[in-house]
mmCIF file of C-alpha atoms and ligand atoms in Angstrom:
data_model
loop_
_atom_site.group_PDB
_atom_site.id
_atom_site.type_symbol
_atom_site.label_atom_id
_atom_site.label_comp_id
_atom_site.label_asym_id
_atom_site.label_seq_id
_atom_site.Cartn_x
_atom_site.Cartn_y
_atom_site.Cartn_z
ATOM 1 C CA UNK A 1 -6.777 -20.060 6.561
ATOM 2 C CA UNK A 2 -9.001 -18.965 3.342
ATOM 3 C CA UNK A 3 -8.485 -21.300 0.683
ATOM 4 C CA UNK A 4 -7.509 -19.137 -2.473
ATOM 5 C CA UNK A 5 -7.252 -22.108 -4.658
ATOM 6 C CA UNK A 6 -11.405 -21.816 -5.087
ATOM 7 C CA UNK A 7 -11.804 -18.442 -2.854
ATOM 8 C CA UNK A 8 -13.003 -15.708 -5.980
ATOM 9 C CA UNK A 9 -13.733 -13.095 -3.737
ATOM 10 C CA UNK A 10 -10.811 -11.935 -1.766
ATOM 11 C CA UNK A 11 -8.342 -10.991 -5.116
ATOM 12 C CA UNK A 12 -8.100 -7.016 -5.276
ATOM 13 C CA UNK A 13 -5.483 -5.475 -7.936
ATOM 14 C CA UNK A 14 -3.609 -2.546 -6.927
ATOM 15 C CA UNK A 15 -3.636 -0.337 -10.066
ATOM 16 C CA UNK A 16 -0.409 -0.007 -10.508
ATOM 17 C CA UNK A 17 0.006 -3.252 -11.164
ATOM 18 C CA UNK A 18 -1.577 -2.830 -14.378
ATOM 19 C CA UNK A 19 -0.495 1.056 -14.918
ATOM 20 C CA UNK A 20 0.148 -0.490 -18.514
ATOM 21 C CA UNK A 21 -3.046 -0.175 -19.107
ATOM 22 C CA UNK A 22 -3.180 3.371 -19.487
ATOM 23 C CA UNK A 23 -6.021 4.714 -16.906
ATOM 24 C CA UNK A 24 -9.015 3.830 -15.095
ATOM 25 C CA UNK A 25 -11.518 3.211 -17.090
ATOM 26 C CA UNK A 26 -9.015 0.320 -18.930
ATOM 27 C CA UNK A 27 -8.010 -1.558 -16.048
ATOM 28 C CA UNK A 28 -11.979 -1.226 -14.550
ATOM 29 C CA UNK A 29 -13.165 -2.598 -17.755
ATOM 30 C CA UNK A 30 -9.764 -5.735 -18.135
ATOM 31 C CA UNK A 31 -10.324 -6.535 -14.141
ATOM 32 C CA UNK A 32 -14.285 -6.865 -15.356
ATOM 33 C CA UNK A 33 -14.069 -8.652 -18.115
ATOM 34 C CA UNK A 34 -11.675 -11.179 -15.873
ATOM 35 C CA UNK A 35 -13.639 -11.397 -12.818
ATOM 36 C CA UNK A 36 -11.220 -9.760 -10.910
ATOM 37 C CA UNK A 37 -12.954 -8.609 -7.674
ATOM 38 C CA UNK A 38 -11.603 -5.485 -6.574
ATOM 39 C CA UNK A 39 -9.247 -2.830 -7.526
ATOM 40 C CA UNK A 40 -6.890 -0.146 -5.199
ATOM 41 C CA UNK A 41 -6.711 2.886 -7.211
ATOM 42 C CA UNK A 42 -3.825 5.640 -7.177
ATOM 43 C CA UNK A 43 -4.673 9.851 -7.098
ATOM 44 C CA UNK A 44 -3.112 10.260 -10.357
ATOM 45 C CA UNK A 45 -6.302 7.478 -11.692
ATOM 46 C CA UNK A 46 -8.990 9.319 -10.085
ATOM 47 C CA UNK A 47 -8.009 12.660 -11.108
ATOM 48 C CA UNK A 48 -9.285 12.851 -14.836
ATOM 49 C CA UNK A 49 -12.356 11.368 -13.878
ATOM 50 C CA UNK A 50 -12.516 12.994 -10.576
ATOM 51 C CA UNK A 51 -13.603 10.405 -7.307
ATOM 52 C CA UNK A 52 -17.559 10.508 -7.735
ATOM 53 C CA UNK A 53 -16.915 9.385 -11.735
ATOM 54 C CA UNK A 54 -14.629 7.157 -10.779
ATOM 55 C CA UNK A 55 -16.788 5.758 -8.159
ATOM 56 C CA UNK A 56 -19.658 5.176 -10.283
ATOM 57 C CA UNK A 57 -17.477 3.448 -12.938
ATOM 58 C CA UNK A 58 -15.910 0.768 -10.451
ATOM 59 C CA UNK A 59 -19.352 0.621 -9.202
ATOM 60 C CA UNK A 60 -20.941 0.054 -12.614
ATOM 61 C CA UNK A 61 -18.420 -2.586 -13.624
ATOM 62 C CA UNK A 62 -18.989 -4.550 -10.521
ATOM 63 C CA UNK A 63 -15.962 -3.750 -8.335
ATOM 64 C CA UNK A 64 -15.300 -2.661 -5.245
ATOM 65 C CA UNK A 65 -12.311 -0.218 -4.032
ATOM 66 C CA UNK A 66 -10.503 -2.043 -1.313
ATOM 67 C CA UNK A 67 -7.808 0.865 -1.152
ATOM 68 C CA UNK A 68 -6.712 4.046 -2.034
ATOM 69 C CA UNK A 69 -2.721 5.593 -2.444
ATOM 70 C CA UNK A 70 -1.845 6.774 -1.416
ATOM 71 C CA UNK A 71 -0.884 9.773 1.020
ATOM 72 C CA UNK A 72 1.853 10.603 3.015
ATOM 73 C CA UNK A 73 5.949 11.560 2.356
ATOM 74 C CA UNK A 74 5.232 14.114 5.216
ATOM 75 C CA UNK A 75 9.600 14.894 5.245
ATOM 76 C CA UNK A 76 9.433 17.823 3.718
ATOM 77 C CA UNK A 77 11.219 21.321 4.759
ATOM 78 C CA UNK A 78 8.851 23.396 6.946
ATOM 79 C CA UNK A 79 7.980 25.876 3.367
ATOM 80 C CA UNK A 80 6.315 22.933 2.030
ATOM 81 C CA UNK A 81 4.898 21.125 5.204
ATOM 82 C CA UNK A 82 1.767 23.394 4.637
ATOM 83 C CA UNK A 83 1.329 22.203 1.395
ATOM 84 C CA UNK A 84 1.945 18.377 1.701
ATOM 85 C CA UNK A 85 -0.940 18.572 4.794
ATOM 86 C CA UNK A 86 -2.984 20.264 2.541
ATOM 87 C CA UNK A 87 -2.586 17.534 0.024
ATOM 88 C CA UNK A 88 -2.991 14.805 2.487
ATOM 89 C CA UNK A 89 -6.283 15.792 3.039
ATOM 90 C CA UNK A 90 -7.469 16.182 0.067
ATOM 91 C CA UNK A 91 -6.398 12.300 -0.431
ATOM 92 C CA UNK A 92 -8.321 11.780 2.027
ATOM 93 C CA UNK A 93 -11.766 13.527 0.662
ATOM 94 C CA UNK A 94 -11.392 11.644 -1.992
ATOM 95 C CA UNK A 95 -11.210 8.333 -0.260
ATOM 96 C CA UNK A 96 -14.226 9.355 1.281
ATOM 97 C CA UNK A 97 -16.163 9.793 -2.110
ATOM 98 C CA UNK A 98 -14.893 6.810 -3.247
ATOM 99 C CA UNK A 99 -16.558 4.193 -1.087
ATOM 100 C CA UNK A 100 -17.369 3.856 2.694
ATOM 101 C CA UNK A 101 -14.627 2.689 5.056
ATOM 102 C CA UNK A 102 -11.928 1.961 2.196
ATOM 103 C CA UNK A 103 -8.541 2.820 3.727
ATOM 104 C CA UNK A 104 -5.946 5.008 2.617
ATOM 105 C CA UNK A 105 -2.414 4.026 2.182
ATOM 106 C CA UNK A 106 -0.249 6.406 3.998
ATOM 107 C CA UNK A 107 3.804 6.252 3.516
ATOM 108 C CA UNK A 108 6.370 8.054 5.508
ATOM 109 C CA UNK A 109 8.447 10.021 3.218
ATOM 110 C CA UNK A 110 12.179 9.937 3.647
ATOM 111 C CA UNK A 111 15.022 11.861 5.024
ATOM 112 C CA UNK A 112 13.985 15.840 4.375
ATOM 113 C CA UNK A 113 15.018 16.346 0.935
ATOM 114 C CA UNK A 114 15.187 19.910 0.711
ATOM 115 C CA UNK A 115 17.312 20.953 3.460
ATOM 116 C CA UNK A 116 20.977 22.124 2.985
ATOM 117 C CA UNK A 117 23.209 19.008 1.779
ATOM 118 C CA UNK A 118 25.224 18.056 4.188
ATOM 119 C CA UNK A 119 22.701 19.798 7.463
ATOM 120 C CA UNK A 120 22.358 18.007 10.162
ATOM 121 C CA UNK A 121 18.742 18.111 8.997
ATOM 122 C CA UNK A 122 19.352 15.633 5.622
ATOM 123 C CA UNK A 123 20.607 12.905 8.136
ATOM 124 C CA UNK A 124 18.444 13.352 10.961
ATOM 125 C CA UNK A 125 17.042 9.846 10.405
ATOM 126 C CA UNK A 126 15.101 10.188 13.872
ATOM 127 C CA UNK A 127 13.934 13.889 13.567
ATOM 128 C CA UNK A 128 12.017 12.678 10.369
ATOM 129 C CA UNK A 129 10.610 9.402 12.170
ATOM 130 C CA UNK A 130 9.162 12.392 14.672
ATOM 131 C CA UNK A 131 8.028 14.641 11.918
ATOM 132 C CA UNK A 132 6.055 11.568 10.337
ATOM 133 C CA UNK A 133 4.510 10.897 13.826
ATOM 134 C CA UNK A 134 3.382 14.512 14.391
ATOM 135 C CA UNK A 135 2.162 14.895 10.419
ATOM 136 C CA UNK A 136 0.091 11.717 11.360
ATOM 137 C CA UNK A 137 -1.578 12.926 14.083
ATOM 138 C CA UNK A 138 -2.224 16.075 12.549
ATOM 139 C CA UNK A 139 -4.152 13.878 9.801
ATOM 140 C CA UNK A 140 -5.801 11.555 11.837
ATOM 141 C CA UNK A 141 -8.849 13.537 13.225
ATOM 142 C CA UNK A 142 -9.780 15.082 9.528
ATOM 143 C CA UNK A 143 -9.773 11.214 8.267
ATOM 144 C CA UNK A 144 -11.532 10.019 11.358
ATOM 145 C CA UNK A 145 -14.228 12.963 10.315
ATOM 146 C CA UNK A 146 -14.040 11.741 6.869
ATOM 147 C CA UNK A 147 -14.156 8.171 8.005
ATOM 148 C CA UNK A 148 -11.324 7.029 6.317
ATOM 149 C CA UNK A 149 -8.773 4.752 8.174
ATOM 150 C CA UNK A 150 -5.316 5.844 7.455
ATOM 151 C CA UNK A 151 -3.701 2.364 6.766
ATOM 152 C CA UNK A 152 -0.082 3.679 7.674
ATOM 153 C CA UNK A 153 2.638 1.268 5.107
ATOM 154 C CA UNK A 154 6.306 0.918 6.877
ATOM 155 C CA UNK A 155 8.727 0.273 3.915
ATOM 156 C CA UNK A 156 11.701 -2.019 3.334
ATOM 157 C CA UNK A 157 14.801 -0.833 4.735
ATOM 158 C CA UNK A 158 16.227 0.246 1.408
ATOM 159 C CA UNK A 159 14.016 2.724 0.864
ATOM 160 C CA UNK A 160 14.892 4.742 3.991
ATOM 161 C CA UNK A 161 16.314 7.804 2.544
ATOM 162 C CA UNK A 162 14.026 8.312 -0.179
ATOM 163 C CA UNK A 163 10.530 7.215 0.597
ATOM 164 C CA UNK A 164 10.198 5.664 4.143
ATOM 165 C CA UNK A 165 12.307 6.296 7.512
ATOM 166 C CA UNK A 166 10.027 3.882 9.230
ATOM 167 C CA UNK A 167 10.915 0.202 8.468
ATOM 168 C CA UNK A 168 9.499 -2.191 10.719
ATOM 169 C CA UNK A 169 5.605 -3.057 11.398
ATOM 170 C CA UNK A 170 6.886 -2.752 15.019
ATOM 171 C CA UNK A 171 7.620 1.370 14.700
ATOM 172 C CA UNK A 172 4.569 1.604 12.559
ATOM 173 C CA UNK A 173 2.826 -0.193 16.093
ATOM 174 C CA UNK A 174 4.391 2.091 18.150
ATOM 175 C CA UNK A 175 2.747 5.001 16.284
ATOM 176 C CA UNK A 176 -0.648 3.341 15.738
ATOM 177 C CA UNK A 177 -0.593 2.790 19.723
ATOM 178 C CA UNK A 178 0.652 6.186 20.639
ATOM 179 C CA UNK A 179 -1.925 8.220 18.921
ATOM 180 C CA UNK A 180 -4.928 5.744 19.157
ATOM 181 C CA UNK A 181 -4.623 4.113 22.483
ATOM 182 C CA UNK A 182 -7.960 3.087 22.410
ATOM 183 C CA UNK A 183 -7.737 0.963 18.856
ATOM 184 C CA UNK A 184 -10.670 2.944 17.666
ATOM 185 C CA UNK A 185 -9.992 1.746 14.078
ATOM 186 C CA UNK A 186 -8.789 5.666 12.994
ATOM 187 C CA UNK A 187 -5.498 4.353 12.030
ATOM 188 C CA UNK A 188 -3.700 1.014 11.359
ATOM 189 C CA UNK A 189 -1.257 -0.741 9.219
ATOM 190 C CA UNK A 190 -0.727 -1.668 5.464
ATOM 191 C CA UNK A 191 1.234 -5.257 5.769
ATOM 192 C CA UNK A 192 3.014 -5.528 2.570
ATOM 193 C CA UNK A 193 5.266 -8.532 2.050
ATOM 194 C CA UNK A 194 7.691 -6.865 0.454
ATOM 195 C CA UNK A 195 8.180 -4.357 3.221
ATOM 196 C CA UNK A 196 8.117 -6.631 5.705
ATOM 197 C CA UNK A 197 9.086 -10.372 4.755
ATOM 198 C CA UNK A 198 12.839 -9.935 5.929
ATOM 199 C CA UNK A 199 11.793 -8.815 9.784
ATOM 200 C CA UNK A 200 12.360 -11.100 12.259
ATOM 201 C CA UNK A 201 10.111 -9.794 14.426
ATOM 202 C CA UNK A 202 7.265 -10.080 12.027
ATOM 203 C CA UNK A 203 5.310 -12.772 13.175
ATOM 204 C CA UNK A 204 5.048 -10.860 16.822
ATOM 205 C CA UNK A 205 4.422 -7.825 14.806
ATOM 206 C CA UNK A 206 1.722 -9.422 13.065
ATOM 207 C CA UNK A 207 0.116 -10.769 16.285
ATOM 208 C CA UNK A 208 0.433 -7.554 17.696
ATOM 209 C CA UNK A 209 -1.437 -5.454 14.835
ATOM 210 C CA UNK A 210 -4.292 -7.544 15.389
ATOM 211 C CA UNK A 211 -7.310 -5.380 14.018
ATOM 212 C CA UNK A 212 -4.939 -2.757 13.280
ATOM 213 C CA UNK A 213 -4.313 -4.640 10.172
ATOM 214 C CA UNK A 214 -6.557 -2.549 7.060
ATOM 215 C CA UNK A 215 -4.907 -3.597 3.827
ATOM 216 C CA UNK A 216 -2.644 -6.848 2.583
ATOM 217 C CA UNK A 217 -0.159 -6.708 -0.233
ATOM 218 C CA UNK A 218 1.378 -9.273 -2.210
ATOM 219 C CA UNK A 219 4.139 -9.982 -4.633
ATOM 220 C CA UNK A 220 7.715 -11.564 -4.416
ATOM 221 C CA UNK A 221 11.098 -10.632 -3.748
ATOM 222 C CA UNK A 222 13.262 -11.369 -6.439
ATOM 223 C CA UNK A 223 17.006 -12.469 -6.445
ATOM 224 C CA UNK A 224 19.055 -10.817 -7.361
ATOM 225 C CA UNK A 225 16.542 -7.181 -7.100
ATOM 226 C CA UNK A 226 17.980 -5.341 -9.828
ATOM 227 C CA UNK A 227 15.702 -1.811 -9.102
ATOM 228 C CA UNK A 228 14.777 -1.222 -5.783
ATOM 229 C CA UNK A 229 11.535 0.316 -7.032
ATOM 230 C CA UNK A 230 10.519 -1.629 -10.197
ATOM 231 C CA UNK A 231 11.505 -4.819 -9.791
ATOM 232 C CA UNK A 232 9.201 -6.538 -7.732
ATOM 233 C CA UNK A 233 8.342 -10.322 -8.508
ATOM 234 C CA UNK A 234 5.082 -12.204 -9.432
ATOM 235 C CA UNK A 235 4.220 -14.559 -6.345
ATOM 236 C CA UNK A 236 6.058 -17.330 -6.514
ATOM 237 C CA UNK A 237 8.887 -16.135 -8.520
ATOM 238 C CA UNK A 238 10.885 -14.928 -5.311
ATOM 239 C CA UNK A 239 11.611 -15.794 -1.872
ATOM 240 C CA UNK A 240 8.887 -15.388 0.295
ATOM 241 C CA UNK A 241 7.140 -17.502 2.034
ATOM 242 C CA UNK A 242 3.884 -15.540 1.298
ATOM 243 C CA UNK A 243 1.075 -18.260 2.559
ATOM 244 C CA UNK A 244 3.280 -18.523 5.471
ATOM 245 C CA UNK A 245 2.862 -14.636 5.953
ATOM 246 C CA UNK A 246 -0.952 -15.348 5.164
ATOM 247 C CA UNK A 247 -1.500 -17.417 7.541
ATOM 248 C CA UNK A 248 0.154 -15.021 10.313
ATOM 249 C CA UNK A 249 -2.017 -12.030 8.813
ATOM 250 C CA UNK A 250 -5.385 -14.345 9.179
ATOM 251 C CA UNK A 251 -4.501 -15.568 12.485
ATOM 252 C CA UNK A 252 -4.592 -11.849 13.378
ATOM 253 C CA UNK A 253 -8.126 -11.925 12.495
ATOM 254 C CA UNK A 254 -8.136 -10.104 8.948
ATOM 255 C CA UNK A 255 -10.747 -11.510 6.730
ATOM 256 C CA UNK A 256 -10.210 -8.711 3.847
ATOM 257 C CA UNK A 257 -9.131 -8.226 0.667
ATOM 258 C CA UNK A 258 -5.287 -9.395 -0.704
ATOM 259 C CA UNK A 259 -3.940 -6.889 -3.061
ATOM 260 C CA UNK A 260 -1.763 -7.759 -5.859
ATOM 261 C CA UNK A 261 0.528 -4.508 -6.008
ATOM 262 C CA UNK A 262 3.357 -5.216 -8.420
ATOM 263 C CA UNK A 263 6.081 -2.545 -9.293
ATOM 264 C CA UNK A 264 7.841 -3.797 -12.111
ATOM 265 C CA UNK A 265 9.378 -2.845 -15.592
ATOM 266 C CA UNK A 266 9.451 -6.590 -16.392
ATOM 267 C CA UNK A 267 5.785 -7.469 -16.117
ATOM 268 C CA UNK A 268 4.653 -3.935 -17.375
ATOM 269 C CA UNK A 269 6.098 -4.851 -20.660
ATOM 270 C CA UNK A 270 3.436 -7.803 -20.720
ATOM 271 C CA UNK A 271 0.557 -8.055 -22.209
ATOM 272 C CA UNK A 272 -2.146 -6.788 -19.573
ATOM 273 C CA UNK A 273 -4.296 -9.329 -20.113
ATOM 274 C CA UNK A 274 -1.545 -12.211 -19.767
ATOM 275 C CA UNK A 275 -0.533 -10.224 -16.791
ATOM 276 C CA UNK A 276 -4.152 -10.600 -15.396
ATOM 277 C CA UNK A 277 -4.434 -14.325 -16.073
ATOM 278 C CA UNK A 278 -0.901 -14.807 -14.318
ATOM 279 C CA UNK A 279 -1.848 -12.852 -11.349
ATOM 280 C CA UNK A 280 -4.635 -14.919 -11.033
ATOM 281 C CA UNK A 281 -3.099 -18.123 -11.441
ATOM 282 C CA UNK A 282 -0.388 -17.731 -9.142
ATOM 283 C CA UNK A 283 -2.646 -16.054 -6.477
ATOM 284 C CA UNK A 284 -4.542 -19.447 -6.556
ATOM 285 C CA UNK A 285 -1.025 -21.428 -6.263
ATOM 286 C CA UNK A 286 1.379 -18.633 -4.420
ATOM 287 C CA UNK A 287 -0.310 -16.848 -2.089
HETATM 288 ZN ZN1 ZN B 1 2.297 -1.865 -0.604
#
């Protein structure tokens, strides 16, 4: 296993980490000045700036993009399936403009959310597993033209209804297998602890990904979680045994980068540049 205690090159910071910060060209310029490695950018960064700007600034300062988010919630209702593909591939042009090969986070989506409450269709938790599959492989040759890998992100259990109706790295498999038999390196997985720490078929999961594996990301689960979107811990705050995930994830064979992605109300009140010097101090002694 990489030793993060001296290793300076395999930090990346997920932007939203640092959405405190205020835009791009902030957090390029703080993750510079604190020889932070590489950043994951959201849309909503890129968009002032628009991807070849942006490009040129992370390139300027140094960085590299290990990731782009993020695409995805395909459950829609069938008036605004259109649209949603149409946005999905523009996420994915601009992951292509933004740097060769980096991946782009893909979520599910949740239960259809604009059906008629109480339709069957608002509780069909296994009609919008299907519709994520089929929205997937309607994606996957444009990104494969684009040559973007579609790093596909099952989310904690919690989060079913709203943002992701597939939980487990093992569904995520089954999807990555279906549609690229081959492993061609189209498609793959975003392992994020979070997501995924509480699975007990994780380690087999893990083994099983293999090179499927594009993106890492790391923080903690705290107890008690008092939001279940913005209350995500600092590594080593929490419960997980993140190393211990680590070491699973390396074992698989992924050598790239590990992406501090930190939802949280708490730590967004900090100062970003305590925030920085935390994350990296506790990367070298939690993760
Ligand atoms: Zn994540």
């Amino acid at each position: 296993m990489r030793d993060l205690s001296t290793d300076t090159h395999s930090l990346s910071i997920n932007t939203v980490t640092l959405r405190a910060l205020g835009g791009l060209e902030n957090i390029v310029h703080a993750c510079a000045r604190h020889g932070v490695p590489a950043i994951a950018p959201w849309r909503h960064e890129i968009a002032t700036l628009g991807p070849a700007r942006a490009a040129k600034l992370i390139r300027d300062a140094g960085l590299v993009v290990s990731g782009y988010l993020r695409a995805g919630f395909f459950a829609g209702d069938t008036a605004r399936r259109q649209k949603i593909r149409d946005d999905n591939r523009r996420a994915v042009d601009e992951a292509a403009a933004l740097g060769v090969g980096c991946p782009l986070v893909v979520v599910p989506g949740g239960l259809p959310q604009f059906a008629q409450p109480g339709s069957r269709a608002t509780k069909d938790l296994g009609a919008a597993r299907a519709l994520v599959e089929e929205e997937l492989a309607e994606l996957l040759p444009h990104a494969r033209a684009a040559g973007v890998p579609l790093a596909f992100e099952p989310l904690h259990p919690m989060q079913a209804a709203e943002r992701g109706c597939n939980n487990t790295l093992g569904q995520a498999l089954d999807i990555c297998e279906r549609l690229d038999p081959e492993d061609s390196g189209g498609i793959g997985v975003a392992v994020d602890v979070y997501h995924v720490w509480w699975d007990p078929e994780l380690a087999a999961g893990i083994s099983r990904a293999g090179k499927r594996i594009l993106t890492f990301h790391v923080c903690d689960w705290l107890t008690p979680t008092r939001h279940m979107l913005n209350d995500r811990g600092m590594m080593g705050d929490g419960v997980i045994d993140i190393p211990a995930i680590r070491r699973l994830i390396e074992n698989a064979g992924y050598r790239g980068f590990v992406e501090v992605e930190i939802f949280s109300d708490a730590w967004w009140a900090v100062s970003p540049d305590t925030l920085i010097t935390t994350i990296r101090d506790r990367f070298r002694r939690f993760v």
